[in-house]
Structures are given as structure tokens and as C-alpha cells.
mmCIF file of C-alpha atoms in Angstrom:
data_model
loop_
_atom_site.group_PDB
_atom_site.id
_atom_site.type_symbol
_atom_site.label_atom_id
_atom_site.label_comp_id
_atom_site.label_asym_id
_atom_site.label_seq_id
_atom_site.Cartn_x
_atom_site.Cartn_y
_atom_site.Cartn_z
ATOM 1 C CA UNK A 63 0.000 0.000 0.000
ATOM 2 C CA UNK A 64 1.317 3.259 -0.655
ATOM 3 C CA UNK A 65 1.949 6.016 1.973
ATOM 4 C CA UNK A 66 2.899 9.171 2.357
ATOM 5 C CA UNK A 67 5.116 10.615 5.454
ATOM 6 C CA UNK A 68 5.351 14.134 6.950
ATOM 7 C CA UNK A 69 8.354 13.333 9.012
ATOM 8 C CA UNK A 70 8.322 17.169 10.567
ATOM 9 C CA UNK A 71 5.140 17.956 12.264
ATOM 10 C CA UNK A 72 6.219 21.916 12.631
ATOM 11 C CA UNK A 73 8.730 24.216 11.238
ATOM 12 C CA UNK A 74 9.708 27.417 11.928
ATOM 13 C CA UNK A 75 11.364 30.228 9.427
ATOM 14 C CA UNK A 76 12.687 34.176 9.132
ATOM 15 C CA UNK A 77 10.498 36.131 6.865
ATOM 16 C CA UNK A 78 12.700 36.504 3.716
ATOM 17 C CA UNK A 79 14.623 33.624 4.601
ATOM 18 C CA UNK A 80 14.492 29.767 3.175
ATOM 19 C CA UNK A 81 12.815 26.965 4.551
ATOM 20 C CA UNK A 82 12.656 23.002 3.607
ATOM 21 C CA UNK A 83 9.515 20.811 4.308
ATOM 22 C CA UNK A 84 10.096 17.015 3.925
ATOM 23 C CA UNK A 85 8.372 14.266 2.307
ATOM 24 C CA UNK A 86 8.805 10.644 1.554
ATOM 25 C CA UNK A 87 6.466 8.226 0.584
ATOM 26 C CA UNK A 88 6.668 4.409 -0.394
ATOM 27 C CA UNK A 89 5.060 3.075 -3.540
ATOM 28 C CA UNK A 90 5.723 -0.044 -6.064
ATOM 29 C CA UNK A 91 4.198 2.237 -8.755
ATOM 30 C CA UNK A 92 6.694 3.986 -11.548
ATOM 31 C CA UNK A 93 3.916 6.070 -12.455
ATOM 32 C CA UNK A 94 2.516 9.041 -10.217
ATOM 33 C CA UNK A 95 1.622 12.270 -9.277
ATOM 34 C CA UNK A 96 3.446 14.197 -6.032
ATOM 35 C CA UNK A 97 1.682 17.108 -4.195
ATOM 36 C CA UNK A 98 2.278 19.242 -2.324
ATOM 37 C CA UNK A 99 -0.893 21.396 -0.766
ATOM 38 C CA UNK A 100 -1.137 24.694 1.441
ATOM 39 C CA UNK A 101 -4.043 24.706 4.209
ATOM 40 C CA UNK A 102 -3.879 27.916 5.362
ATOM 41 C CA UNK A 103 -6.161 28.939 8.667
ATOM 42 C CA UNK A 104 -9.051 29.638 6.636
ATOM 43 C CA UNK A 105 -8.512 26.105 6.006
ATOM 44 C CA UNK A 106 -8.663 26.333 2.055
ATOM 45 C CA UNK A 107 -6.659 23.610 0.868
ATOM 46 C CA UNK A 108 -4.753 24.991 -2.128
ATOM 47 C CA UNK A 109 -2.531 23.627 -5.005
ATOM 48 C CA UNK A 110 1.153 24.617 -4.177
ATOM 49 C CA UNK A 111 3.227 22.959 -7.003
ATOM 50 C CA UNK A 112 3.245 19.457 -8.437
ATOM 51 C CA UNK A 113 5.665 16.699 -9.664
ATOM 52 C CA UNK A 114 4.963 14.291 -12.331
ATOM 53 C CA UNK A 115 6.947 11.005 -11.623
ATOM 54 C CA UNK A 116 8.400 10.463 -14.645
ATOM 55 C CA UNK A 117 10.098 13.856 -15.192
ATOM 56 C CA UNK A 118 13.158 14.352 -14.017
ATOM 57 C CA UNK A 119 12.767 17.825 -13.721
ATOM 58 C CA UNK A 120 11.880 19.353 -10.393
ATOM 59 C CA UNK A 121 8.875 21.518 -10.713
ATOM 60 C CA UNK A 122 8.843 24.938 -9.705
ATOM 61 C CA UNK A 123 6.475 27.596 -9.059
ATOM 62 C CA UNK A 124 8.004 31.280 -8.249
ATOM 63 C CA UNK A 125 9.103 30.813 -4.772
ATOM 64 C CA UNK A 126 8.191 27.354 -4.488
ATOM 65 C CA UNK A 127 10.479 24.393 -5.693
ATOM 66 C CA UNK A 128 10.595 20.409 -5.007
ATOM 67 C CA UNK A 129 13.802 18.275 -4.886
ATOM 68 C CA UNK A 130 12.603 14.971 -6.129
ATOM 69 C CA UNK A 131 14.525 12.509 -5.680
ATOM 70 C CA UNK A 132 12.781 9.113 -7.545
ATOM 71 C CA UNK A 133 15.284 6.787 -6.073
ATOM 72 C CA UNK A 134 15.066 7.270 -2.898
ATOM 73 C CA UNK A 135 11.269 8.745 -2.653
ATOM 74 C CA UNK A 136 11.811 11.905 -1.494
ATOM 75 C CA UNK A 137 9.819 14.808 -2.351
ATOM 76 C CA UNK A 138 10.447 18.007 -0.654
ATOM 77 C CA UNK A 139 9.502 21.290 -0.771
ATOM 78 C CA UNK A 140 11.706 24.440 -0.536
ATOM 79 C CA UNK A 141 10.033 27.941 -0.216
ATOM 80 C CA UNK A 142 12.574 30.443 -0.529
ATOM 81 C CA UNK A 143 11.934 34.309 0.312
ATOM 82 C CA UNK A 144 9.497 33.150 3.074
ATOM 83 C CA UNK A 145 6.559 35.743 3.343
ATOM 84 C CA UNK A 146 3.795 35.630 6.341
ATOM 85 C CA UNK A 147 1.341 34.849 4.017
ATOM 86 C CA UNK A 148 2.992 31.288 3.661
ATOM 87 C CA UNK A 149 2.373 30.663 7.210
ATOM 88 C CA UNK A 150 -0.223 27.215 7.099
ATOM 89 C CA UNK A 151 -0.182 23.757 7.203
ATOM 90 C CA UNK A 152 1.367 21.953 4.085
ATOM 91 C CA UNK A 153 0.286 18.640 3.038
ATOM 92 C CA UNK A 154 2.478 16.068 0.812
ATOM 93 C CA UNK A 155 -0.028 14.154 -1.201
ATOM 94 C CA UNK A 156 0.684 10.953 -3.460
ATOM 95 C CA UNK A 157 -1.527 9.638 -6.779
ATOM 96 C CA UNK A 158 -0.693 7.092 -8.932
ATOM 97 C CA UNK A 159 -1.554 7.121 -12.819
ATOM 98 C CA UNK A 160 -1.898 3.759 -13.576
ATOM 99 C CA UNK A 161 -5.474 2.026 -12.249
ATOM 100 C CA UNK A 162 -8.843 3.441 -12.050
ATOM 101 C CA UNK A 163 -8.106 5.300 -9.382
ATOM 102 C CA UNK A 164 -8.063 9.198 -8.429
ATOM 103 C CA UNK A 165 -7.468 8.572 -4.765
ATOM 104 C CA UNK A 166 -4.923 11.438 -3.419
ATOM 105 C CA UNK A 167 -2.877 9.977 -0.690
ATOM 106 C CA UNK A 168 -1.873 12.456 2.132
ATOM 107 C CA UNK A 169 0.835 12.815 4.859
ATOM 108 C CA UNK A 170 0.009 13.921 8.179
ATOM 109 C CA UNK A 171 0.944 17.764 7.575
ATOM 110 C CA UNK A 172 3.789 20.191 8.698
ATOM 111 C CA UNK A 173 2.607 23.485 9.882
ATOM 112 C CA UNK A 174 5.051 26.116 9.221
ATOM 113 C CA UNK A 175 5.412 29.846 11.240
ATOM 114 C CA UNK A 176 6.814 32.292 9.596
ATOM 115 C CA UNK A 177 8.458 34.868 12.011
ATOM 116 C CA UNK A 178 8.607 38.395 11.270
ATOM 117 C CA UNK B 47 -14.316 33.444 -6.119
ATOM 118 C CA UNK B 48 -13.125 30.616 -5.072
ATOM 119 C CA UNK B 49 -13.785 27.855 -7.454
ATOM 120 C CA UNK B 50 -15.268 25.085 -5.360
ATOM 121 C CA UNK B 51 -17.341 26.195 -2.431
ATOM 122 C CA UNK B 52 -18.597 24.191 0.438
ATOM 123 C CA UNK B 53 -21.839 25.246 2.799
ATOM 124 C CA UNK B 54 -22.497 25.879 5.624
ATOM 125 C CA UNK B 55 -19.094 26.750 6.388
ATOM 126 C CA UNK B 56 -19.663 25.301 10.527
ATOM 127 C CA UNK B 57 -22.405 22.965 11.475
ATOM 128 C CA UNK B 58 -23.127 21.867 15.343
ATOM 129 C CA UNK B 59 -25.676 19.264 15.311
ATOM 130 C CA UNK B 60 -26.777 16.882 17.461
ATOM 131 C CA UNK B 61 -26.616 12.710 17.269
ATOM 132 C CA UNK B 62 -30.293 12.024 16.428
ATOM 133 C CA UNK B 63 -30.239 15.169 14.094
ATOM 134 C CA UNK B 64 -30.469 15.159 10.233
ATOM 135 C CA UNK B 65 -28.547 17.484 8.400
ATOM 136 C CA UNK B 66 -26.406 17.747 4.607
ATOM 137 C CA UNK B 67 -23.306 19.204 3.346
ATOM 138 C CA UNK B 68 -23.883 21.089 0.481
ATOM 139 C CA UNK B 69 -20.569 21.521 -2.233
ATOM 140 C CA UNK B 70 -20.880 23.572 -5.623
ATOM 141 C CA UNK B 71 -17.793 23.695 -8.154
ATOM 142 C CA UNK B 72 -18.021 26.409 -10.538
ATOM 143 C CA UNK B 73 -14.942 24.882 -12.430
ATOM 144 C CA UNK B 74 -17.100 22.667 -15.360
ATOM 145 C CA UNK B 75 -15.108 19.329 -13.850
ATOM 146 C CA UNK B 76 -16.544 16.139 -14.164
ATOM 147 C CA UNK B 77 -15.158 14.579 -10.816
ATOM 148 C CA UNK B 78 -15.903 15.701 -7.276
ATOM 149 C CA UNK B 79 -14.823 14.163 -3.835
ATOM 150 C CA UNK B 80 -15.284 14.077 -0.466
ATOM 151 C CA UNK B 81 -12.715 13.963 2.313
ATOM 152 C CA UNK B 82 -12.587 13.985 6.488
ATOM 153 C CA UNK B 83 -10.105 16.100 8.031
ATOM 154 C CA UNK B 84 -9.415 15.064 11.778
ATOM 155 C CA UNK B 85 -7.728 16.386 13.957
ATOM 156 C CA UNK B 86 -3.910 14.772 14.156
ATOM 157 C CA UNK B 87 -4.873 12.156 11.616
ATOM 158 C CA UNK B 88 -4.459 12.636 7.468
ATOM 159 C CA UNK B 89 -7.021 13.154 4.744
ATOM 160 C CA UNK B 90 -8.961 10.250 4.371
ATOM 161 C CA UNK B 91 -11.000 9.942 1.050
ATOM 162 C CA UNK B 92 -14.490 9.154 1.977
ATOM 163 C CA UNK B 93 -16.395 9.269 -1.383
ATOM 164 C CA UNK B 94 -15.715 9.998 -5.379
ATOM 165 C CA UNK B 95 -18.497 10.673 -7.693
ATOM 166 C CA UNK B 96 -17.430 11.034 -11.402
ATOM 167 C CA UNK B 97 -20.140 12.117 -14.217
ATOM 168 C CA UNK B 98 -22.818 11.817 -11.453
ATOM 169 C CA UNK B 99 -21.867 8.129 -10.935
ATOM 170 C CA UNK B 100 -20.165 6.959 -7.599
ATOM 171 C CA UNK B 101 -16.863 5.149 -8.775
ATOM 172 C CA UNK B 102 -15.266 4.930 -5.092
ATOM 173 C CA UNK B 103 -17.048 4.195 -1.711
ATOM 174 C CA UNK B 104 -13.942 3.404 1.673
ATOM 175 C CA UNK B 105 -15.820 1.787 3.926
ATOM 176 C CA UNK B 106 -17.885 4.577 5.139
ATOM 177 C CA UNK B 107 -20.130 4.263 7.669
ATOM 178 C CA UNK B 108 -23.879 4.258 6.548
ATOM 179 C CA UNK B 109 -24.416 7.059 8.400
ATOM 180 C CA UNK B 110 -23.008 9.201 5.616
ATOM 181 C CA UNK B 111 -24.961 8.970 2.520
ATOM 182 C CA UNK B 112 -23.390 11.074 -0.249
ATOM 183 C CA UNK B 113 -25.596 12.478 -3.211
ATOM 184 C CA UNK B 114 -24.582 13.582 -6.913
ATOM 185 C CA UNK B 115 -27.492 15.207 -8.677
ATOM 186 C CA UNK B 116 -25.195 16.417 -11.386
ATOM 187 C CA UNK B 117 -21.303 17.479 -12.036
ATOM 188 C CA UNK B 118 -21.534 20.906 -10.209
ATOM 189 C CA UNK B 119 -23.100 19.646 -7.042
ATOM 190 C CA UNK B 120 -22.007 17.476 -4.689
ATOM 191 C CA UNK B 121 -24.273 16.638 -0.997
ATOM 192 C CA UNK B 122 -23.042 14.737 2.113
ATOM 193 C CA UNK B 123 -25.884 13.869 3.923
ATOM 194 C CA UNK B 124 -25.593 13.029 7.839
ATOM 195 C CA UNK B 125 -28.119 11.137 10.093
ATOM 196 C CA UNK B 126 -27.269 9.328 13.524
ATOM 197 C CA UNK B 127 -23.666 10.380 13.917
ATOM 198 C CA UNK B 128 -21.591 10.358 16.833
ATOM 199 C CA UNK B 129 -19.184 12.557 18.562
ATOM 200 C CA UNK B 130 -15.810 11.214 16.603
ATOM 201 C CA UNK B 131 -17.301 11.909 12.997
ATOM 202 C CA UNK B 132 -16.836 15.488 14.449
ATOM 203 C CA UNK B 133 -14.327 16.852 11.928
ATOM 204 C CA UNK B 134 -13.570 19.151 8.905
ATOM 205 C CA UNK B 135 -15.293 17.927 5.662
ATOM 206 C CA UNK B 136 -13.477 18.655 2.592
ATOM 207 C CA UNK B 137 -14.641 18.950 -1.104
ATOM 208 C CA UNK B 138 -12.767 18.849 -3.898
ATOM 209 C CA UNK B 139 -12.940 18.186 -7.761
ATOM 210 C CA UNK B 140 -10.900 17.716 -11.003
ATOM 211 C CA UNK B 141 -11.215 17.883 -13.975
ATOM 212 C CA UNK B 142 -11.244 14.522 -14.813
ATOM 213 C CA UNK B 143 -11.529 11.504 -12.274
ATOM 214 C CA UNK B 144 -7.998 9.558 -11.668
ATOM 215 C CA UNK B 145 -5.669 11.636 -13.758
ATOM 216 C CA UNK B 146 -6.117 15.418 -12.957
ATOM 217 C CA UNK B 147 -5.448 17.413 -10.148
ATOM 218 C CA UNK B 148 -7.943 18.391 -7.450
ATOM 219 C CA UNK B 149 -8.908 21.296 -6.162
ATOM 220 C CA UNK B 150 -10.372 21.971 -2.835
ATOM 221 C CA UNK B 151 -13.349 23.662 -1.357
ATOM 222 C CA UNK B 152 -12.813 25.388 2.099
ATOM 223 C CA UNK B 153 -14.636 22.812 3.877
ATOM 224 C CA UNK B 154 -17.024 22.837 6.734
ATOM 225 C CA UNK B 155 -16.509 22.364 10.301
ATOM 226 C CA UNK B 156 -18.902 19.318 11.901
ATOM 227 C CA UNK B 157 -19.107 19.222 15.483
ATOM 228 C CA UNK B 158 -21.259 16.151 16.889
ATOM 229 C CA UNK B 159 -23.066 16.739 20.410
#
């Protein structure tokens, strides 16, 4: 079965400065989707950035980057420039691409403070 | 405007009462979902409805009875519950079911008396 792990239940970080969230998850799949999703208090759960597995790329989204690292299932996100705003919960999610499934798999969540 | 909204935004309702969830997606996707959200514990997929037709059901008490009338509107409907089904009830939707990426309503906040 596949999971997802959060290994970091908070982090702190400077405003401006750079912070890493980690991620690994386990999975016999070569084909998948990695998330990773901001909760924010007004508990919106939004799209951060995402990772297809078969790219060996690592996605990034203006302050936002992964390091994926296929091999040894890592997935982690770095937000650079920290701002309040990014203050929230962030959520690693897992889905695979092959099946008939659309079943996102999360982790248990980091929340993050941002300190001004 | 927030593409996928969720009402009412809290509910506190007691164990013998009847009440529904109510999520709209104003995003023309043909897959919506429903998650729980407790407290210290991950997402857990509860229920996936794609073109109005359920296509994933895990093991989900009785007690929550989703309905699909079409691809915009998604209902959770609650009877008999008890205190630990007290969480945050997420909706979300894609585009497609099982290959595109969801998007998430703000969810509503059960408590169970």
C-alpha cells in the first residue's frame, strides 16, 4: 500500500529567509503524481506545485520548488523568500496514474510559522 | 471566487439530528470528492463521484450517505452520527476523475453533540 510521510510535524522560518519541508512516501508504482498542498487557517486547501513522476525535472512555481529525488522517494519542498502569508499547514499528497483510481494519498501535515 | 465552495461553512448538530453538506464547483469538472479532516490524523478519502456516478465508496459508515445530482453539485448527507465523525469535511474536484489534479473547497466544520 502506498503512503505518504510528513516526518516534521512543525517548522519554523525568518520572513525573507528559506525553509525546507520534507516528504517521503513508499510506492511499487513507476507512475505518479506528487503534491504538495497549502491549508492555510481559513482552512482552504490549495494547489502549491506538483511533480509528475516520470520527469526528471523538479517543478517549480516562483518561490516554491521540489527536490525529487525518484530513487530514494523523497519529495520536498523548498520555499525560498518566506513571506507571512505562507504561514499554514502543508500537506504532501501521493496519486498514482496507472489504475482506475483518483485517490490522493496524504501525509500527516507540517505546519510552518513564519516569524517576522 | 473561489472555485469550489462548500456550505455551511460550521455545522453543530446533534446525534439524532439530520442534516447535509452542500458543495458547488463552478470549475465545469466532471469529478468531485469528499474527504474527512481530523484532527492529528491525514485526509482520508471518503467518497468519489465522477459524471454523477459513484466510482469509489472506503468503507464509510452508513451514516453518511453522499448524493450527486449532477457534475456541479455534490451533498453529504448526515443522520445518527456520533461525537468522533466530528471533523472538517473537505470537497474537492478535477477535472477529470484519476488523472487530474484536485482542487479543494474550504470545507465545513462538523461538530457532533
Amino acid at each position: 500500500a502506498q503512503t505518504v510521510t510528513q516526518s516534521q510535524p512543525e517548522m519554523s522560518v525568518q520572513e525573507a529567509e528559506t525553509v525546507t519541508l520534507s516528504c517521503t512516501y513508499d510506492t511499487s508504482e513507476s507512475d505518479y503524481y506528487l503534491f504538495w498542498y497549502k491549508q492555510p487557517p481559513s482552512r482552504q486547501m490549495i494547489l502549491v506545485i506538483r511533480q509528475e513522476a516520470y520527469k526528471q525535472q523538479n517543478a517549480t512555481e516562483n518561490r516554491f520548488s521540489v527536490n525529487f529525488q525518484k530513487a530514494a522517494k523523497s519529495f520536498s519542498l523548498k520555499i525560498s523568500d518566506s513571506q507571512l502569508g505562507d504561514a499554514a499547514m502543508y500537506f504532501c499528497a501521493y496519486r498514482a496514474n496507472s489504475g482506475n483510481t483518483g485517490k490522493l494519498i496524504f501525509g500527516q501535515g507540517t505546519t510552518l510559522q513564519v516569524k517576522p | 471566487e473561489t472555485g469550489v465552495t462548500q456550505t455551511p461553512r460550521h455545522l453543530v448538530m446533534g446525534m439524532t439530528n439530520k442534516k447535509s453538506l452542500k458543495c458547488e464547483q463552478h470549475l465545469g469538472h466532471n469529478a468531485m470528492y469528499w474527504y474527512k479532516q481530523s484532527a492529528k490524523k491525514p485526509l482520508e478519502l471518503m467518497f468519489v463521484y465522477s459524471l454523477e456516478e459513484r466510482v469509489e465508496n472506503n468503507s464509510v459508515p452508513s451514516r453518511f450517505s453522499p448524493e450527486c445530482p449532477n457534475s456541479s453539485h455534490l451533498f453529504l448527507h448526515l443522520h445518527t452520527l456520533q461525537p468522533e465523525d466530528s471533523a472538517l469535511y473537505l470537497c474537492a474536484s478535477s477535472r477529470k476523475y484519476s488523472t487530474d489534479t484536485q482542487y479543494f473547497g474550504p470545507g465545513t466544520r462538523l461538530t457532533v453533540l
